[in-house]
């Protein structure tokens, strides 16, 4: 039985946030099936302008693994109660939930990171983290594991987090094979965060 | 006037090959417009299963910059004379052509890399390069610049190549700003190739 990975998309999400984990997980074609979903389904565009066709979340019930990308558009969708409600039930029933960049704010808005350590994009860290004071935000972390949650820092940190997840779930060998094919030098230390004190974006 | 970046897609292309450069270039929203194209247009799926909607190449004439991803499916499309003919006219009229992974084989099949240095994915290097003996293949290279052509090694090497391209065309500052937001440590030495002697895939 393949694991179903539902990647929750929304208009304007950051392309690489989703595509990094999709590349790493989806490369395991015998173990994993990628499903691109959104609240209502249909065609939507990433922030960089890639049109992706999505299935309605209702048509992909109870995925094993949920992946949530971030981006500027996060700040809109995290205030949509219907979307957040759907994400909550999706994540609660899943085995694992992986967020990239400001994707962690969506899970935080659903109340699911309260009392847990987590991280997010460092170039908006000072602006966004005070909105969710019950989350134990870690500034210096490339990614953070807490129970079934893997939260990563900005954009490409999602690749490193996804490799760590593959190691945990499918083993070291699967990760190694993908890293050769992707010609990617895996960063295996989640606390090695070169960007924790980077300049803050004014949005 | 924004630069038009046409990303040539085909059924089964490697997700990250296209999405890496799209992330880096498309982040420059005031300077660049991303267009996802394919020979006939319409919906197609990446190797990892992402459904992307594409425009027919004929409807996006004379793009400024052409990006060509690779993947296992390259070995099919590089033998399709209609596709290769269309790629040839597209690339000939463009200012720049960037290839990722085995995407360079598509340009090689169009005869456009003859007599030029170029590179490709290292885990299939021994299998694929003898098919195009007129290309001056470089095994140890993360990416190679030759005239208007930028060819990169496998998958994530396309991110490094795209940052180098952004530096060349839009300046160091634009690259630096994107690298903070993407939390990506730019590799700026094209000859630093940790994967040049990696194990060869049997396909």
Short mmCIF file of C-alpha atoms in Angstrom, two decimals:
data_model
loop_
_atom_site.label_atom_id
_atom_site.label_comp_id
_atom_site.label_asym_id
_atom_site.label_seq_id
_atom_site.Cartn_x
_atom_site.Cartn_y
_atom_site.Cartn_z
CA UNK A 1 0.00 0.00 0.00
CA UNK A 2 1.43 3.33 -1.05
CA UNK A 3 1.30 6.23 1.39
CA UNK A 4 -0.93 9.04 0.15
CA UNK A 5 0.73 12.44 0.38
CA UNK A 6 -1.78 15.30 0.10
CA UNK A 7 -0.15 18.62 -0.67
CA UNK A 8 -2.53 21.41 0.35
CA UNK A 9 -2.36 24.20 -2.22
CA UNK A 10 -4.01 27.61 -2.44
CA UNK A 11 -3.84 30.55 -4.84
CA UNK A 12 -0.42 32.18 -4.62
CA UNK A 13 1.46 29.54 -2.61
CA UNK A 14 5.26 29.60 -2.97
CA UNK A 15 6.22 27.18 -5.76
CA UNK A 16 9.33 25.62 -4.24
CA UNK A 17 7.73 25.20 -0.80
CA UNK A 18 5.50 22.50 -2.27
CA UNK A 19 7.70 21.21 -5.07
CA UNK A 20 10.76 20.51 -2.90
CA UNK A 21 9.03 17.92 -0.68
CA UNK A 22 7.07 16.67 -3.72
CA UNK A 23 10.35 16.01 -5.54
CA UNK A 24 11.92 14.19 -2.60
CA UNK A 25 8.84 12.16 -1.55
CA UNK A 26 7.40 11.68 -5.04
CA UNK A 27 10.65 10.20 -6.28
CA UNK A 28 9.76 7.12 -4.21
CA UNK A 29 7.21 6.10 -6.84
CA UNK A 30 6.71 2.61 -5.40
CA UNK A 31 6.08 3.88 -1.87
CA UNK A 32 4.26 7.16 -2.23
CA UNK A 33 1.46 8.75 -4.25
CA UNK A 34 1.35 12.55 -4.50
CA UNK A 35 -2.08 14.24 -4.61
CA UNK A 36 -2.33 18.00 -5.14
CA UNK A 37 -5.40 19.28 -3.29
CA UNK A 38 -7.09 22.57 -2.43
CA UNK A 39 -10.21 23.59 -0.51
CA UNK A 40 -12.50 23.61 -3.57
CA UNK A 41 -10.26 21.96 -6.16
CA UNK A 42 -9.57 23.31 -9.65
CA UNK A 43 -6.81 25.26 -11.31
CA UNK A 44 -4.76 27.71 -9.26
CA UNK A 45 -1.50 29.55 -9.76
CA UNK A 46 1.59 29.58 -7.59
CA UNK A 47 3.19 32.90 -6.63
CA UNK A 48 5.66 32.39 -9.48
CA UNK A 49 2.85 31.73 -11.96
CA UNK A 50 2.73 27.95 -12.37
CA UNK A 51 -0.87 26.77 -13.05
CA UNK A 52 -1.51 23.57 -11.04
CA UNK A 53 -4.68 21.48 -11.24
CA UNK A 54 -5.90 20.44 -7.80
CA UNK A 55 -8.48 17.99 -6.44
CA UNK A 56 -10.99 19.13 -3.79
CA UNK A 57 -9.81 18.10 -0.32
CA UNK A 58 -13.11 16.25 0.20
CA UNK A 59 -12.23 13.92 -2.67
CA UNK A 60 -8.92 12.90 -1.08
CA UNK A 61 -10.06 11.91 2.43
CA UNK A 62 -7.71 10.76 5.20
CA UNK A 63 -4.31 11.13 3.52
CA UNK A 64 -1.41 9.49 5.37
CA UNK A 65 0.86 12.49 5.06
CA UNK A 66 -0.10 16.17 4.71
CA UNK A 67 2.29 18.74 3.24
CA UNK A 68 1.53 22.47 3.63
CA UNK A 69 3.50 25.09 1.70
CA UNK A 70 3.74 28.78 2.66
CA UNK A 71 4.24 32.07 0.88
CA UNK A 72 2.81 35.59 1.02
CA UNK A 73 -0.67 34.16 0.39
CA UNK A 74 -0.51 32.33 3.71
CA UNK A 75 -1.52 35.53 5.47
CA UNK A 76 -4.87 35.45 3.64
CA UNK A 77 -5.78 31.79 3.91
CA UNK A 78 -4.85 31.51 7.59
CA UNK A 79 -7.78 33.87 8.27
CA UNK A 80 -10.31 31.78 6.33
CA UNK A 81 -12.24 29.69 8.91
CA UNK A 82 -13.57 27.21 6.32
CA UNK A 83 -10.05 26.51 5.04
CA UNK A 84 -8.55 26.28 8.52
CA UNK A 85 -11.35 23.95 9.66
CA UNK A 86 -10.71 21.62 6.74
CA UNK A 87 -6.96 21.67 7.35
CA UNK A 88 -7.55 20.84 11.03
CA UNK A 89 -9.59 17.70 10.30
CA UNK A 90 -7.14 16.67 7.56
CA UNK A 91 -4.10 17.03 9.80
CA UNK A 92 -5.76 15.44 12.83
CA UNK A 93 -6.47 12.23 10.93
CA UNK A 94 -3.07 12.08 9.17
CA UNK A 95 -0.05 10.16 10.41
CA UNK A 96 2.31 13.03 9.65
CA UNK A 97 2.13 16.72 8.81
CA UNK A 98 5.01 18.54 7.12
CA UNK A 99 5.01 22.32 6.73
CA UNK A 100 7.40 24.50 4.77
CA UNK A 101 8.12 28.19 5.37
CA UNK A 102 5.01 30.08 6.57
CA UNK A 103 2.98 26.91 6.04
CA UNK A 104 3.46 26.37 9.78
CA UNK A 105 1.25 29.44 10.41
CA UNK A 106 -1.68 27.59 8.83
CA UNK A 107 -1.30 24.70 11.26
CA UNK A 108 -0.75 27.20 14.09
CA UNK A 109 -3.97 28.99 13.10
CA UNK A 110 -5.74 25.65 13.44
CA UNK A 111 -4.42 25.46 17.02
CA UNK A 112 -2.49 22.27 16.32
CA UNK A 113 0.97 23.60 17.22
CA UNK A 114 0.01 24.97 20.66
CA UNK A 115 2.60 23.84 23.21
CA UNK A 116 4.86 22.38 20.52
CA UNK A 117 8.25 23.53 19.23
CA UNK A 118 8.05 24.68 15.59
CA UNK A 119 9.71 27.00 13.11
CA UNK A 120 8.92 29.16 10.06
CA UNK A 121 10.58 31.45 7.47
CA UNK A 122 13.29 33.55 9.10
CA UNK A 123 12.88 36.63 6.92
CA UNK A 124 9.39 37.20 8.39
CA UNK A 125 10.04 35.61 11.79
CA UNK A 126 9.70 38.78 13.87
CA UNK A 127 6.49 39.77 12.12
CA UNK A 128 4.60 36.48 12.24
CA UNK A 129 5.52 34.52 15.34
CA UNK A 130 3.92 36.91 17.92
CA UNK A 131 0.53 36.09 16.36
CA UNK A 132 0.73 32.57 17.80
CA UNK A 133 2.17 32.94 21.31
CA UNK A 134 1.21 29.42 22.40
CA UNK A 135 3.59 27.87 19.88
CA UNK A 136 7.15 27.33 21.15
CA UNK A 137 8.82 29.03 18.16
CA UNK A 138 12.45 28.11 17.55
CA UNK A 139 14.31 30.82 15.66
CA UNK A 140 17.55 28.92 15.06
CA UNK A 141 16.37 25.73 13.37
CA UNK A 142 16.42 24.58 9.76
CA UNK A 143 13.54 22.30 10.71
CA UNK A 144 11.86 21.03 13.90
CA UNK A 145 10.31 17.65 14.68
CA UNK A 146 7.61 17.36 17.31
CA UNK A 147 5.40 14.28 17.39
CA UNK A 148 3.83 13.91 14.00
CA UNK A 149 4.75 17.46 12.98
CA UNK A 150 7.77 18.42 10.90
CA UNK A 151 7.97 22.21 10.44
CA UNK A 152 10.70 23.72 8.31
CA UNK A 153 12.19 27.13 7.90
CA UNK A 154 11.99 29.01 4.55
CA UNK A 155 11.47 27.47 1.11
CA UNK A 156 14.56 25.30 0.41
CA UNK A 157 14.68 24.17 4.05
CA UNK A 158 11.72 22.02 3.00
CA UNK A 159 14.08 19.88 0.90
CA UNK A 160 16.28 19.13 3.92
CA UNK A 161 13.25 18.43 6.09
CA UNK A 162 11.80 16.09 3.45
CA UNK A 163 15.05 14.11 3.27
CA UNK A 164 15.05 13.78 7.06
CA UNK A 165 11.45 12.59 6.93
CA UNK A 166 12.30 10.03 4.22
CA UNK A 167 15.13 8.72 6.40
CA UNK A 168 12.79 8.42 9.39
CA UNK A 169 9.96 6.70 7.51
CA UNK A 170 11.54 4.87 4.57
CA UNK A 171 15.16 4.52 5.69
CA UNK A 172 18.62 5.93 5.03
CA UNK A 173 19.06 4.03 1.75
CA UNK A 174 15.99 5.56 0.11
CA UNK A 175 17.18 9.04 1.07
CA UNK A 176 20.68 8.36 -0.23
CA UNK A 177 19.44 7.11 -3.62
CA UNK A 178 17.26 10.20 -4.10
CA UNK A 179 20.06 12.52 -3.08
CA UNK A 180 22.33 11.11 -5.82
CA UNK A 181 19.66 11.48 -8.46
CA UNK A 182 18.80 15.00 -7.30
CA UNK A 183 22.51 15.79 -6.88
CA UNK A 184 21.65 17.28 -3.52
CA UNK A 185 23.97 17.42 -0.53
CA UNK A 186 21.66 16.57 2.34
CA UNK A 187 21.92 18.80 5.40
CA UNK A 188 21.28 16.41 8.25
CA UNK A 189 21.64 18.79 11.21
CA UNK A 190 18.28 20.50 11.88
CA UNK A 191 19.99 23.07 14.14
CA UNK A 192 22.40 24.26 11.43
CA UNK A 193 20.43 27.34 10.36
CA UNK A 194 22.50 29.88 8.42
CA UNK A 195 19.52 32.22 8.06
CA UNK A 196 18.21 32.56 11.63
CA UNK A 197 19.35 36.21 11.84
CA UNK A 198 18.77 37.27 8.22
CA UNK A 199 17.28 40.69 7.37
CA UNK A 200 13.53 40.98 8.02
CA UNK A 201 11.28 41.52 4.98
CA UNK A 202 8.83 44.43 5.07
CA UNK A 203 5.60 43.11 3.52
CA UNK B 1 9.15 45.27 -20.18
CA UNK B 2 9.27 41.98 -18.33
CA UNK B 3 11.36 39.13 -19.72
CA UNK B 4 9.24 36.18 -20.79
CA UNK B 5 10.54 32.87 -19.46
CA UNK B 6 9.06 29.89 -21.30
CA UNK B 7 9.50 26.62 -19.43
CA UNK B 8 9.16 23.75 -21.89
CA UNK B 9 7.27 20.90 -20.23
CA UNK B 10 6.36 17.41 -21.37
CA UNK B 11 4.60 14.42 -19.80
CA UNK B 12 6.79 12.97 -17.05
CA UNK B 13 9.38 15.75 -16.70
CA UNK B 14 11.21 15.89 -13.36
CA UNK B 15 9.32 18.28 -11.05
CA UNK B 16 12.24 20.04 -9.38
CA UNK B 17 14.16 20.47 -12.66
CA UNK B 18 11.56 23.00 -13.76
CA UNK B 19 10.41 24.33 -10.40
CA UNK B 20 13.89 25.25 -9.11
CA UNK B 21 14.61 27.81 -11.85
CA UNK B 22 10.94 28.87 -11.80
CA UNK B 23 11.23 29.66 -8.08
CA UNK B 24 14.45 31.64 -8.50
CA UNK B 25 13.49 33.53 -11.68
CA UNK B 26 9.77 33.85 -10.92
CA UNK B 27 10.50 35.44 -7.57
CA UNK B 28 11.53 38.54 -9.55
CA UNK B 29 7.88 39.33 -10.20
CA UNK B 30 8.60 42.83 -11.53
CA UNK B 31 11.23 41.64 -14.00
CA UNK B 32 10.09 38.24 -15.21
CA UNK B 33 6.93 36.46 -16.34
CA UNK B 34 6.85 32.66 -16.18
CA UNK B 35 4.94 30.79 -18.91
CA UNK B 36 4.55 27.01 -18.72
CA UNK B 37 4.42 25.62 -22.27
CA UNK B 38 4.36 22.28 -24.05
CA UNK B 39 4.24 21.15 -27.69
CA UNK B 40 0.43 20.94 -27.87
CA UNK B 41 -0.53 22.63 -24.58
CA UNK B 42 -2.96 21.21 -22.02
CA UNK B 43 -2.69 19.36 -18.75
CA UNK B 44 0.29 17.09 -18.15
CA UNK B 45 1.81 15.41 -15.12
CA UNK B 46 5.34 15.60 -13.79
CA UNK B 47 7.21 12.38 -12.91
CA UNK B 48 6.20 12.95 -9.27
CA UNK B 49 2.54 13.39 -10.22
CA UNK B 50 1.94 17.15 -10.20
CA UNK B 51 -0.70 18.12 -12.82
CA UNK B 52 0.43 21.33 -14.56
CA UNK B 53 -1.62 23.26 -17.13
CA UNK B 54 0.49 24.32 -20.12
CA UNK B 55 0.02 26.67 -23.07
CA UNK B 56 0.86 25.46 -26.59
CA UNK B 57 4.34 26.66 -27.61
CA UNK B 58 2.82 28.35 -30.68
CA UNK B 59 0.82 30.64 -28.39
CA UNK B 60 3.94 31.88 -26.58
CA UNK B 61 6.13 32.90 -29.52
CA UNK B 62 9.68 34.23 -29.17
CA UNK B 63 10.23 34.00 -25.41
CA UNK B 64 13.31 35.83 -24.12
CA UNK B 65 14.49 32.95 -21.99
CA UNK B 66 13.85 29.22 -22.49
CA UNK B 67 14.12 26.74 -19.61
CA UNK B 68 14.20 23.00 -20.34
CA UNK B 69 13.85 20.42 -17.57
CA UNK B 70 14.97 16.78 -17.80
CA UNK B 71 13.95 13.47 -16.31
CA UNK B 72 13.43 9.91 -17.45
CA UNK B 73 10.90 11.12 -20.02
CA UNK B 74 13.64 13.06 -21.81
CA UNK B 75 14.68 9.85 -23.53
CA UNK B 76 11.29 9.70 -25.27
CA UNK B 77 10.81 13.31 -26.29
CA UNK B 78 14.35 13.73 -27.59
CA UNK B 79 13.39 11.25 -30.33
CA UNK B 80 10.26 13.16 -31.40
CA UNK B 81 11.20 15.20 -34.50
CA UNK B 82 8.20 17.55 -34.19
CA UNK B 83 9.07 18.40 -30.59
CA UNK B 84 12.76 18.80 -31.32
CA UNK B 85 12.03 21.01 -34.34
CA UNK B 86 9.84 23.29 -32.24
CA UNK B 87 12.45 23.44 -29.48
CA UNK B 88 15.11 24.36 -32.04
CA UNK B 89 13.20 27.36 -33.42
CA UNK B 90 12.27 28.46 -29.88
CA UNK B 91 15.84 28.31 -28.61
CA UNK B 92 17.33 29.89 -31.75
CA UNK B 93 15.20 33.01 -31.34
CA UNK B 94 15.65 33.28 -27.56
CA UNK B 95 18.28 35.38 -25.81
CA UNK B 96 19.10 32.63 -23.35
CA UNK B 97 18.52 28.91 -22.93
CA UNK B 98 18.84 27.19 -19.55
CA UNK B 99 18.71 23.41 -19.22
CA UNK B 100 18.55 21.29 -16.08
CA UNK B 101 19.63 17.67 -15.73
CA UNK B 102 18.97 15.66 -18.91
CA UNK B 103 17.24 18.72 -20.40
CA UNK B 104 20.57 19.37 -22.12
CA UNK B 105 20.00 16.21 -24.21
CA UNK B 106 16.95 17.85 -25.78
CA UNK B 107 19.02 20.83 -26.92
CA UNK B 108 21.79 18.45 -27.98
CA UNK B 109 19.28 16.46 -30.05
CA UNK B 110 18.38 19.72 -31.78
CA UNK B 111 22.07 20.07 -32.72
CA UNK B 112 22.41 23.33 -30.81
CA UNK B 113 25.17 22.22 -28.44
CA UNK B 114 27.54 20.90 -31.12
CA UNK B 115 31.04 22.24 -30.45
CA UNK B 116 30.00 23.72 -27.09
CA UNK B 117 30.91 22.71 -23.55
CA UNK B 118 27.85 21.45 -21.64
CA UNK B 119 26.85 19.16 -18.80
CA UNK B 120 24.01 16.89 -17.68
CA UNK B 121 22.92 14.62 -14.79
CA UNK B 122 25.89 12.70 -13.40
CA UNK B 123 24.02 9.55 -12.42
CA UNK B 124 23.31 8.84 -16.12
CA UNK B 125 26.40 10.55 -17.54
CA UNK B 126 28.08 7.42 -18.90
CA UNK B 127 24.89 6.21 -20.54
CA UNK B 128 23.76 9.40 -22.26
CA UNK B 129 26.73 11.49 -23.31
CA UNK B 130 28.09 9.08 -26.01
CA UNK B 131 24.85 9.69 -27.96
CA UNK B 132 25.96 13.24 -28.69
CA UNK B 133 29.69 13.06 -29.48
CA UNK B 134 29.88 16.57 -30.99
CA UNK B 135 29.04 18.16 -27.63
CA UNK B 136 32.07 18.92 -25.42
CA UNK B 137 30.64 17.23 -22.32
CA UNK B 138 32.12 18.31 -19.00
CA UNK B 139 31.75 15.66 -16.33
CA UNK B 140 32.97 17.70 -13.36
CA UNK B 141 30.75 20.77 -13.48
CA UNK B 142 27.73 21.83 -11.42
CA UNK B 143 26.78 23.99 -14.43
CA UNK B 144 28.40 25.25 -17.64
CA UNK B 145 27.99 28.58 -19.45
CA UNK B 146 28.64 28.78 -23.17
CA UNK B 147 27.31 31.76 -25.11
CA UNK B 148 23.60 31.95 -24.51
CA UNK B 149 23.46 28.42 -23.09
CA UNK B 150 23.50 27.56 -19.40
CA UNK B 151 23.43 23.79 -18.88
CA UNK B 152 23.28 22.35 -15.38
CA UNK B 153 23.95 19.01 -13.80
CA UNK B 154 21.16 17.05 -12.07
CA UNK B 155 17.95 18.46 -10.57
CA UNK B 156 19.00 20.76 -7.70
CA UNK B 157 22.02 22.00 -9.68
CA UNK B 158 19.38 23.97 -11.59
CA UNK B 159 18.85 26.16 -8.52
CA UNK B 160 22.53 27.10 -8.41
CA UNK B 161 22.61 27.72 -12.16
CA UNK B 162 19.48 29.89 -11.93
CA UNK B 163 21.04 32.03 -9.21
CA UNK B 164 24.16 32.47 -11.36
CA UNK B 165 21.96 33.46 -14.29
CA UNK B 166 20.06 35.99 -12.13
CA UNK B 167 23.41 37.50 -11.06
CA UNK B 168 24.53 37.77 -14.68
CA UNK B 169 21.30 39.29 -16.01
CA UNK B 170 19.66 41.11 -13.10
CA UNK B 171 22.59 41.69 -10.74
CA UNK B 172 24.06 40.45 -7.48
CA UNK B 173 21.52 42.27 -5.31
CA UNK B 174 18.51 40.54 -6.90
CA UNK B 175 20.16 37.16 -6.34
CA UNK B 176 21.01 37.99 -2.74
CA UNK B 177 17.45 39.07 -1.90
CA UNK B 178 16.00 35.87 -3.34
CA UNK B 179 18.54 33.71 -1.53
CA UNK B 180 17.48 35.17 1.84
CA UNK B 181 13.82 34.58 1.13
CA UNK B 182 14.48 31.06 -0.13
CA UNK B 183 16.95 30.47 2.72
CA UNK B 184 19.31 29.03 0.15
CA UNK B 185 23.09 29.09 0.40
CA UNK B 186 24.11 29.90 -3.15
CA UNK B 187 26.89 27.76 -4.60
CA UNK B 188 28.77 30.20 -6.79
CA UNK B 189 31.56 27.92 -8.10
CA UNK B 190 30.32 26.05 -11.19
CA UNK B 191 33.27 23.64 -10.99
CA UNK B 192 32.45 22.51 -7.46
CA UNK B 193 30.62 19.31 -8.38
CA UNK B 194 30.30 16.83 -5.51
CA UNK B 195 28.47 14.32 -7.72
CA UNK B 196 30.70 14.00 -10.79
CA UNK B 197 31.70 10.44 -9.88
CA UNK B 198 28.44 9.26 -8.27
CA UNK B 199 27.09 5.74 -8.93
CA UNK B 200 25.53 5.26 -12.39
CA UNK B 201 21.79 4.52 -12.50
CA UNK B 202 20.64 1.48 -14.48
CA UNK B 203 17.47 2.59 -16.31
#
